[in-house]
mmCIF file of C-alpha atoms and ligand atoms in Angstrom:
data_model
loop_
_atom_site.group_PDB
_atom_site.id
_atom_site.type_symbol
_atom_site.label_atom_id
_atom_site.label_comp_id
_atom_site.label_asym_id
_atom_site.label_seq_id
_atom_site.Cartn_x
_atom_site.Cartn_y
_atom_site.Cartn_z
ATOM 1 C CA UNK N 1 0.278 3.578 34.189
ATOM 2 C CA UNK N 2 -0.918 2.919 31.004
ATOM 3 C CA UNK N 3 -0.578 6.203 28.458
ATOM 4 C CA UNK N 4 1.303 8.300 28.282
ATOM 5 C CA UNK N 5 -0.309 12.215 28.531
ATOM 6 C CA UNK N 6 0.148 14.926 26.321
ATOM 7 C CA UNK N 7 2.150 17.781 26.988
ATOM 8 C CA UNK N 8 0.250 21.289 27.943
ATOM 9 C CA UNK N 9 -0.361 23.783 25.435
ATOM 10 C CA UNK N 10 3.427 25.565 25.503
ATOM 11 C CA UNK N 11 2.435 28.782 24.566
ATOM 12 C CA UNK N 12 -1.498 30.088 25.628
ATOM 13 C CA UNK N 13 -2.648 32.843 24.268
ATOM 14 C CA UNK N 14 -3.390 35.756 26.477
ATOM 15 C CA UNK N 15 -7.297 35.643 27.207
ATOM 16 C CA UNK N 16 -9.399 38.115 25.427
ATOM 17 C CA UNK N 17 -10.991 38.811 28.897
ATOM 18 C CA UNK N 18 -9.551 40.916 31.560
ATOM 19 C CA UNK N 19 -9.546 38.643 34.851
ATOM 20 C CA UNK N 20 -11.629 40.133 37.466
ATOM 21 C CA UNK N 21 -8.916 41.413 41.007
ATOM 22 C CA UNK N 22 -8.332 39.056 42.915
ATOM 23 C CA UNK N 23 -9.638 35.976 40.514
ATOM 24 C CA UNK N 24 -8.714 32.439 41.475
ATOM 25 C CA UNK N 25 -8.091 28.730 39.690
ATOM 26 C CA UNK N 26 -9.896 26.610 41.760
ATOM 27 C CA UNK N 27 -9.192 23.627 40.209
ATOM 28 C CA UNK N 28 -4.851 23.272 39.245
ATOM 29 C CA UNK N 29 -2.903 20.046 39.301
ATOM 30 C CA UNK N 30 1.657 20.244 40.066
ATOM 31 C CA UNK N 31 2.739 15.929 38.821
ATOM 32 C CA UNK N 32 6.577 16.083 39.817
ATOM 33 C CA UNK N 33 9.412 16.413 38.445
ATOM 34 C CA UNK N 34 9.223 12.774 38.998
ATOM 35 C CA UNK N 35 12.794 13.259 40.001
ATOM 36 C CA UNK N 36 12.159 15.063 42.555
ATOM 37 C CA UNK N 37 8.952 13.633 43.252
ATOM 38 C CA UNK N 38 7.837 9.869 41.310
ATOM 39 C CA UNK N 39 4.289 9.631 40.767
ATOM 40 C CA UNK N 40 2.945 6.152 42.183
ATOM 41 C CA UNK N 41 2.922 3.403 40.717
ATOM 42 C CA UNK N 42 -0.826 3.073 41.219
ATOM 43 C CA UNK N 43 -1.929 5.391 37.874
ATOM 44 C CA UNK N 44 -3.660 4.783 35.752
ATOM 45 C CA UNK N 45 -1.427 7.128 33.701
ATOM 46 C CA UNK N 46 2.113 8.257 32.473
ATOM 47 C CA UNK N 47 2.251 11.539 33.583
ATOM 48 C CA UNK N 48 4.561 14.544 32.467
ATOM 49 C CA UNK N 49 6.263 16.374 34.630
ATOM 50 C CA UNK N 50 4.239 20.029 35.007
ATOM 51 C CA UNK N 51 6.170 21.694 38.072
ATOM 52 C CA UNK N 52 4.442 24.517 40.078
ATOM 53 C CA UNK N 53 7.325 26.801 38.354
ATOM 54 C CA UNK N 54 5.709 26.186 35.181
ATOM 55 C CA UNK N 55 1.851 26.140 36.297
ATOM 56 C CA UNK N 56 2.839 29.606 38.331
ATOM 57 C CA UNK N 57 3.981 31.524 35.485
ATOM 58 C CA UNK N 58 0.885 30.321 33.150
ATOM 59 C CA UNK N 59 -1.064 32.250 36.104
ATOM 60 C CA UNK N 60 0.688 34.837 35.856
ATOM 61 C CA UNK N 61 0.428 34.604 32.203
ATOM 62 C CA UNK N 62 -3.949 34.676 32.398
ATOM 63 C CA UNK N 63 -4.021 36.965 34.627
ATOM 64 C CA UNK N 64 -4.727 34.673 38.223
ATOM 65 C CA UNK N 65 -3.361 35.963 41.878
ATOM 66 C CA UNK N 66 -5.045 32.819 43.909
ATOM 67 C CA UNK N 67 -5.491 28.963 43.214
ATOM 68 C CA UNK N 68 -5.989 25.454 44.517
ATOM 69 C CA UNK N 69 -4.308 22.635 43.329
ATOM 70 C CA UNK N 70 -5.945 20.077 43.597
ATOM 71 C CA UNK N 71 -4.231 16.685 44.512
ATOM 72 C CA UNK N 72 -4.113 14.248 40.885
ATOM 73 C CA UNK N 73 -4.153 10.196 41.272
ATOM 74 C CA UNK N 74 -0.564 10.077 39.120
ATOM 75 C CA UNK N 75 0.495 11.831 43.433
ATOM 76 C CA UNK N 76 -1.636 8.741 44.971
ATOM 77 C CA UNK N 77 -1.844 9.851 48.855
ATOM 78 C CA UNK N 78 1.657 11.406 48.695
ATOM 79 C CA UNK N 79 0.310 14.943 48.684
ATOM 80 C CA UNK N 80 5.108 16.810 49.033
ATOM 81 C CA UNK N 81 4.511 17.938 44.930
ATOM 82 C CA UNK N 82 0.784 19.731 46.601
ATOM 83 C CA UNK N 83 2.547 21.048 49.506
ATOM 84 C CA UNK N 84 6.003 22.243 47.832
ATOM 85 C CA UNK N 85 4.058 24.498 45.702
ATOM 86 C CA UNK N 86 1.099 25.498 48.063
ATOM 87 C CA UNK N 87 4.147 26.848 50.175
ATOM 88 C CA UNK N 88 5.819 28.190 47.749
ATOM 89 C CA UNK N 89 3.314 30.262 46.300
ATOM 90 C CA UNK N 90 2.376 31.550 50.077
ATOM 91 C CA UNK N 91 -0.827 32.559 50.581
ATOM 92 C CA UNK N 92 -2.260 32.846 47.468
ATOM 93 C CA UNK N 93 -2.291 29.145 47.010
ATOM 94 C CA UNK N 94 -4.740 26.675 49.081
ATOM 95 C CA UNK N 95 -4.267 23.328 48.149
ATOM 96 C CA UNK N 96 -6.959 19.784 48.685
ATOM 97 C CA UNK N 97 -5.666 16.638 48.943
ATOM 98 C CA UNK N 98 -5.536 12.841 49.028
ATOM 99 C CA UNK N 99 -5.319 11.633 52.310
ATOM 100 C CA UNK N 100 -5.456 7.334 53.722
ATOM 101 C CA UNK N 101 -8.795 6.467 56.267
ATOM 102 C CA UNK N 102 -5.858 6.311 59.201
ATOM 103 C CA UNK N 103 -4.323 9.708 58.872
ATOM 104 C CA UNK N 104 -3.888 11.270 62.275
ATOM 105 C CA UNK N 105 -4.974 14.580 63.218
ATOM 106 C CA UNK N 106 -1.466 16.213 63.024
ATOM 107 C CA UNK N 107 -0.285 14.698 59.945
ATOM 108 C CA UNK N 108 -3.456 16.630 59.235
ATOM 109 C CA UNK N 109 -2.925 19.634 61.356
ATOM 110 C CA UNK N 110 0.134 20.600 58.732
ATOM 111 C CA UNK N 111 -1.282 20.214 55.894
ATOM 112 C CA UNK N 112 -3.427 22.722 56.638
ATOM 113 C CA UNK N 113 -0.687 24.997 57.895
ATOM 114 C CA UNK N 114 0.609 24.224 54.779
ATOM 115 C CA UNK N 115 -2.355 25.967 52.827
ATOM 116 C CA UNK N 116 -4.518 22.568 52.599
ATOM 117 C CA UNK N 117 -8.852 22.145 52.852
ATOM 118 C CA UNK N 118 -9.912 20.089 52.257
ATOM 119 C CA UNK N 119 -9.772 16.032 50.434
ATOM 120 C CA UNK N 120 -10.747 14.950 46.973
ATOM 121 C CA UNK N 121 -12.544 11.189 47.146
ATOM 122 C CA UNK N 122 -12.628 10.097 42.928
ATOM 123 C CA UNK N 123 -15.282 7.893 42.436
ATOM 124 C CA UNK N 124 -14.456 7.636 38.656
ATOM 125 C CA UNK N 125 -12.653 4.593 37.738
ATOM 126 C CA UNK N 126 -10.629 5.952 34.791
ATOM 127 C CA UNK N 127 -8.715 6.698 38.009
ATOM 128 C CA UNK N 128 -8.398 3.186 39.668
ATOM 129 C CA UNK N 129 -10.155 1.876 42.727
ATOM 130 C CA UNK N 130 -13.049 3.620 43.184
ATOM 131 C CA UNK N 131 -13.659 5.723 47.009
ATOM 132 C CA UNK N 132 -14.685 2.620 49.763
ATOM 133 C CA UNK N 133 -17.428 4.290 51.231
ATOM 134 C CA UNK N 134 -16.226 3.605 55.550
ATOM 135 C CA UNK N 135 -12.868 5.291 54.280
ATOM 136 C CA UNK N 136 -14.465 8.364 53.741
ATOM 137 C CA UNK N 137 -16.937 8.510 56.984
ATOM 138 C CA UNK N 138 -13.824 8.096 58.023
ATOM 139 C CA UNK N 139 -11.873 10.581 56.389
ATOM 140 C CA UNK N 140 -15.250 12.747 57.075
ATOM 141 C CA UNK N 141 -14.953 12.686 60.606
ATOM 142 C CA UNK N 142 -11.643 13.673 61.214
ATOM 143 C CA UNK N 143 -10.940 17.185 58.331
ATOM 144 C CA UNK N 144 -14.361 18.028 59.901
ATOM 145 C CA UNK N 145 -13.152 19.768 63.115
ATOM 146 C CA UNK N 146 -10.342 21.260 61.126
ATOM 147 C CA UNK N 147 -13.244 22.777 58.209
ATOM 148 C CA UNK N 148 -12.123 21.875 55.146
ATOM 149 C CA UNK N 149 -14.662 20.013 53.138
ATOM 150 C CA UNK N 150 -14.943 17.214 50.291
ATOM 151 C CA UNK N 151 -13.953 17.082 46.902
ATOM 152 C CA UNK N 152 -16.423 14.758 45.111
ATOM 153 C CA UNK N 153 -15.498 13.638 40.843
ATOM 154 C CA UNK N 154 -17.966 11.666 40.220
ATOM 155 C CA UNK N 155 -19.740 10.317 36.695
ATOM 156 C CA UNK N 156 -22.599 11.982 37.537
ATOM 157 C CA UNK N 157 -25.356 8.759 35.342
ATOM 158 C CA UNK N 158 -24.031 7.774 38.660
ATOM 159 C CA UNK N 159 -25.556 9.912 40.829
ATOM 160 C CA UNK N 160 -28.450 8.117 42.003
ATOM 161 C CA UNK N 161 -26.215 5.164 43.185
ATOM 162 C CA UNK N 162 -24.554 8.066 45.020
ATOM 163 C CA UNK N 163 -26.508 10.634 46.019
ATOM 164 C CA UNK N 164 -27.966 9.423 49.182
ATOM 165 C CA UNK N 165 -24.805 9.008 51.034
ATOM 166 C CA UNK N 166 -22.931 11.539 49.166
ATOM 167 C CA UNK N 167 -25.263 13.940 51.164
ATOM 168 C CA UNK N 168 -25.132 12.249 54.228
ATOM 169 C CA UNK N 169 -21.704 13.470 54.852
ATOM 170 C CA UNK N 170 -21.510 16.802 56.989
ATOM 171 C CA UNK N 171 -19.044 18.746 55.908
ATOM 172 C CA UNK N 172 -19.599 21.057 52.771
ATOM 173 C CA UNK N 173 -19.287 19.284 49.102
ATOM 174 C CA UNK N 174 -16.925 20.688 46.511
ATOM 175 C CA UNK N 175 -18.558 18.659 42.733
ATOM 176 C CA UNK N 176 -15.495 18.513 40.260
ATOM 177 C CA UNK N 177 -16.521 19.114 36.440
ATOM 178 C CA UNK N 178 -19.442 19.965 36.192
ATOM 179 C CA UNK N 179 -20.271 15.749 37.462
ATOM 180 C CA UNK N 180 -19.139 14.710 34.175
ATOM 181 C CA UNK N 181 -22.279 14.934 32.226
ATOM 182 C CA UNK N 182 -23.207 13.902 28.895
ATOM 183 C CA UNK N 183 -23.441 17.095 27.733
ATOM 184 C CA UNK N 184 -24.903 15.890 24.649
ATOM 185 C CA UNK N 185 -27.651 14.172 26.151
ATOM 186 C CA UNK N 186 -29.702 17.807 26.885
ATOM 187 C CA UNK N 187 -30.477 19.358 30.363
ATOM 188 C CA UNK N 188 -33.838 17.391 31.388
ATOM 189 C CA UNK N 189 -31.202 14.399 31.695
ATOM 190 C CA UNK N 190 -31.638 12.532 34.629
ATOM 191 C CA UNK N 191 -27.871 13.275 35.716
ATOM 192 C CA UNK N 192 -27.826 17.104 34.776
ATOM 193 C CA UNK N 193 -31.933 16.664 37.450
ATOM 194 C CA UNK N 194 -30.069 15.499 39.788
ATOM 195 C CA UNK N 195 -27.079 17.233 39.900
ATOM 196 C CA UNK N 196 -29.682 19.908 40.478
ATOM 197 C CA UNK N 197 -31.235 18.367 42.902
ATOM 198 C CA UNK N 198 -27.472 17.866 44.650
ATOM 199 C CA UNK N 199 -26.697 21.540 44.264
ATOM 200 C CA UNK N 200 -29.623 22.760 45.672
ATOM 201 C CA UNK N 201 -28.350 21.264 49.223
ATOM 202 C CA UNK N 202 -27.129 24.622 50.537
ATOM 203 C CA UNK N 203 -23.570 22.420 51.635
ATOM 204 C CA UNK N 204 -23.100 21.522 47.761
ATOM 205 C CA UNK N 205 -20.277 23.145 45.654
ATOM 206 C CA UNK N 206 -20.369 23.253 41.598
ATOM 207 C CA UNK N 207 -16.575 23.459 39.838
ATOM 208 C CA UNK N 208 -18.256 24.122 36.548
ATOM 209 C CA UNK N 209 -14.819 23.637 34.880
ATOM 210 C CA UNK N 210 -14.261 20.563 31.716
ATOM 211 C CA UNK N 211 -15.496 21.805 29.581
ATOM 212 C CA UNK N 212 -12.469 20.678 28.057
ATOM 213 C CA UNK N 213 -13.220 17.306 29.027
ATOM 214 C CA UNK N 214 -17.400 17.496 28.340
ATOM 215 C CA UNK N 215 -17.121 18.822 25.158
ATOM 216 C CA UNK N 216 -18.605 16.354 22.546
ATOM 217 C CA UNK N 217 -18.103 19.142 19.832
ATOM 218 C CA UNK N 218 -14.611 20.160 20.789
ATOM 219 C CA UNK N 219 -13.025 23.244 20.212
ATOM 220 C CA UNK N 220 -13.964 25.639 21.526
ATOM 221 C CA UNK N 221 -16.144 23.872 23.336
ATOM 222 C CA UNK N 222 -18.835 25.489 23.456
ATOM 223 C CA UNK N 223 -21.675 23.211 23.949
ATOM 224 C CA UNK N 224 -19.983 22.166 27.334
ATOM 225 C CA UNK N 225 -19.586 26.035 28.434
ATOM 226 C CA UNK N 226 -23.804 26.470 27.834
ATOM 227 C CA UNK N 227 -23.622 23.927 30.287
ATOM 228 C CA UNK N 228 -21.734 26.059 32.931
ATOM 229 C CA UNK N 229 -23.331 29.008 31.726
ATOM 230 C CA UNK N 230 -26.598 27.332 33.277
ATOM 231 C CA UNK N 231 -25.582 25.588 37.060
ATOM 232 C CA UNK N 232 -23.726 29.781 37.485
ATOM 233 C CA UNK N 233 -27.451 32.083 36.890
ATOM 234 C CA UNK N 234 -28.962 28.884 38.654
ATOM 235 C CA UNK N 235 -26.251 28.761 41.752
ATOM 236 C CA UNK N 236 -23.837 31.982 41.248
ATOM 237 C CA UNK N 237 -22.467 31.734 44.392
ATOM 238 C CA UNK N 238 -21.733 28.271 45.404
ATOM 239 C CA UNK N 239 -19.766 28.217 41.557
ATOM 240 C CA UNK N 240 -16.398 28.376 41.089
ATOM 241 C CA UNK N 241 -13.819 27.535 38.328
ATOM 242 C CA UNK N 242 -10.101 26.564 37.393
ATOM 243 C CA UNK N 243 -7.638 25.372 34.543
ATOM 244 C CA UNK N 244 -7.906 21.687 35.470
ATOM 245 C CA UNK N 245 -3.513 22.802 33.765
ATOM 246 C CA UNK N 246 -1.805 20.168 32.776
ATOM 247 C CA UNK N 247 -4.760 18.461 32.158
ATOM 248 C CA UNK N 248 -4.519 14.928 33.178
ATOM 249 C CA UNK N 249 -6.038 11.994 31.054
ATOM 250 C CA UNK N 250 -6.902 14.080 27.451
ATOM 251 C CA UNK N 251 -5.627 12.451 24.275
ATOM 252 C CA UNK N 252 -6.593 14.803 22.255
ATOM 253 C CA UNK N 253 -8.082 18.789 21.227
ATOM 254 C CA UNK N 254 -5.008 19.729 24.224
ATOM 255 C CA UNK N 255 -6.588 23.280 25.242
ATOM 256 C CA UNK N 256 -4.686 26.763 25.276
ATOM 257 C CA UNK N 257 -5.599 27.882 28.634
ATOM 258 C CA UNK N 258 -6.054 31.068 27.556
ATOM 259 C CA UNK N 259 -9.019 29.958 25.202
ATOM 260 C CA UNK N 260 -10.171 28.313 28.272
ATOM 261 C CA UNK N 261 -10.398 31.434 29.813
ATOM 262 C CA UNK N 262 -12.548 32.963 26.765
ATOM 263 C CA UNK N 263 -15.099 30.488 27.075
ATOM 264 C CA UNK N 264 -15.878 32.226 30.271
ATOM 265 C CA UNK N 265 -17.341 34.476 27.957
ATOM 266 C CA UNK N 266 -20.404 31.868 28.307
ATOM 267 C CA UNK N 267 -19.604 30.227 31.386
ATOM 268 C CA UNK N 268 -20.401 33.994 34.108
ATOM 269 C CA UNK N 269 -21.451 36.177 30.602
ATOM 270 C CA UNK N 270 -22.271 39.513 33.094
ATOM 271 C CA UNK N 271 -19.240 41.036 34.926
ATOM 272 C CA UNK N 272 -21.043 40.021 37.895
ATOM 273 C CA UNK N 273 -21.694 37.036 37.856
ATOM 274 C CA UNK N 274 -18.271 36.933 37.080
ATOM 275 C CA UNK N 275 -16.876 37.807 40.188
ATOM 276 C CA UNK N 276 -19.256 36.217 41.817
ATOM 277 C CA UNK N 277 -17.619 32.805 40.510
ATOM 278 C CA UNK N 278 -14.039 34.201 40.099
ATOM 279 C CA UNK N 279 -13.618 35.805 42.816
ATOM 280 C CA UNK N 280 -15.747 36.350 45.737
ATOM 281 C CA UNK N 281 -16.623 32.193 45.981
ATOM 282 C CA UNK N 282 -13.286 31.218 46.255
ATOM 283 C CA UNK N 283 -12.415 33.429 48.379
ATOM 284 C CA UNK N 284 -16.417 32.102 50.846
ATOM 285 C CA UNK N 285 -14.642 29.060 50.813
ATOM 286 C CA UNK N 286 -10.776 29.475 50.622
ATOM 287 C CA UNK N 287 -9.853 32.184 52.362
ATOM 288 C CA UNK N 288 -13.003 33.243 54.833
ATOM 289 C CA UNK N 289 -10.768 35.117 56.883
ATOM 290 C CA UNK N 290 -9.715 37.750 54.374
ATOM 291 C CA UNK N 291 -13.690 39.026 54.679
HETATM 292 C C1 0GY H 1 -8.923 16.353 36.419
HETATM 293 C C2 0GY H 1 -9.654 14.810 36.439
HETATM 294 C C3 0GY H 1 -9.040 13.793 35.719
HETATM 295 C C4 0GY H 1 -8.018 13.060 36.317
HETATM 296 C C5 0GY H 1 -7.577 13.439 37.925
HETATM 297 O O1 0GY H 1 -6.879 12.596 40.211
HETATM 298 C C6 0GY H 1 -6.420 13.140 38.637
HETATM 299 O O2 0GY H 1 -5.788 12.261 38.260
HETATM 300 O O3 0GY H 1 -8.176 14.577 38.082
HETATM 301 C C7 0GY H 1 -9.458 12.874 35.297
HETATM 302 O O4 0GY H 1 -9.032 11.524 34.265
HETATM 303 O O5 0GY H 1 -10.068 13.200 34.238
HETATM 304 O O6 0GY H 1 -9.740 17.309 37.842
HETATM 305 O O7 0GY H 1 -7.312 16.426 35.644
#
């Protein structure tokens, strides 16, 4: 492990906007507590404990009624902390796991029963060894019968090389944090155009989260939120948003999660777009049985 994480914001503001009923935080994490769920030796950062009770408290404070907890690299393929949170959260919580290629159907079924609906593959080099393509193909073959999807964390500047492989995976694809595009390079940049190209495929979904990661201007991160708005307006039925609490690998300007919610005024500027982003789309992907 290397860099020591900053603590998450101790007292986020109450957002100015009221979230629609059934709003879902579609990307957040639980870390530890380390005494019960130790971090993986392979982690490239040293997290602070961010246990489920704090996450649930944040969701109540911000107005989220549902959420998707995404396995973070600091726990590797040990999904116990995430699964423990899903079980405590009940049907309002779904999960994304990270798994080894030799996982079997029984283990996948147990994750499914806990609320897991997808697996995550990391292609960003700052989180460790990039995902192995053969292993991904094997895992995708195993999750397809469960109706799961693949969550992809990559840097869009690598899309020229990555896109053919990603398109060959025959499950729905959910892209993290707007493909981590360089928001200073303008919407005409090749990486953003390749991202849009990928999204023309109806299997692809985009998380318009991560403005605090992508921003070059700093708080309130509006330069990055503008890209979120472009994606929401263009693909209103295949976008998701999440807080990314407790914000791993943010080493300056730790965001106030209430202020991040307020960025949705830019990202989804009408009540209709906001409801699709926070309610309708996550419901279709994570709670289709309720439709
Ligand atoms: C995120 C982003 C990051 C970290 C992780 O799994 C992780 O550790 O996802 C990052 O470093 O950009 O989605 O939380």
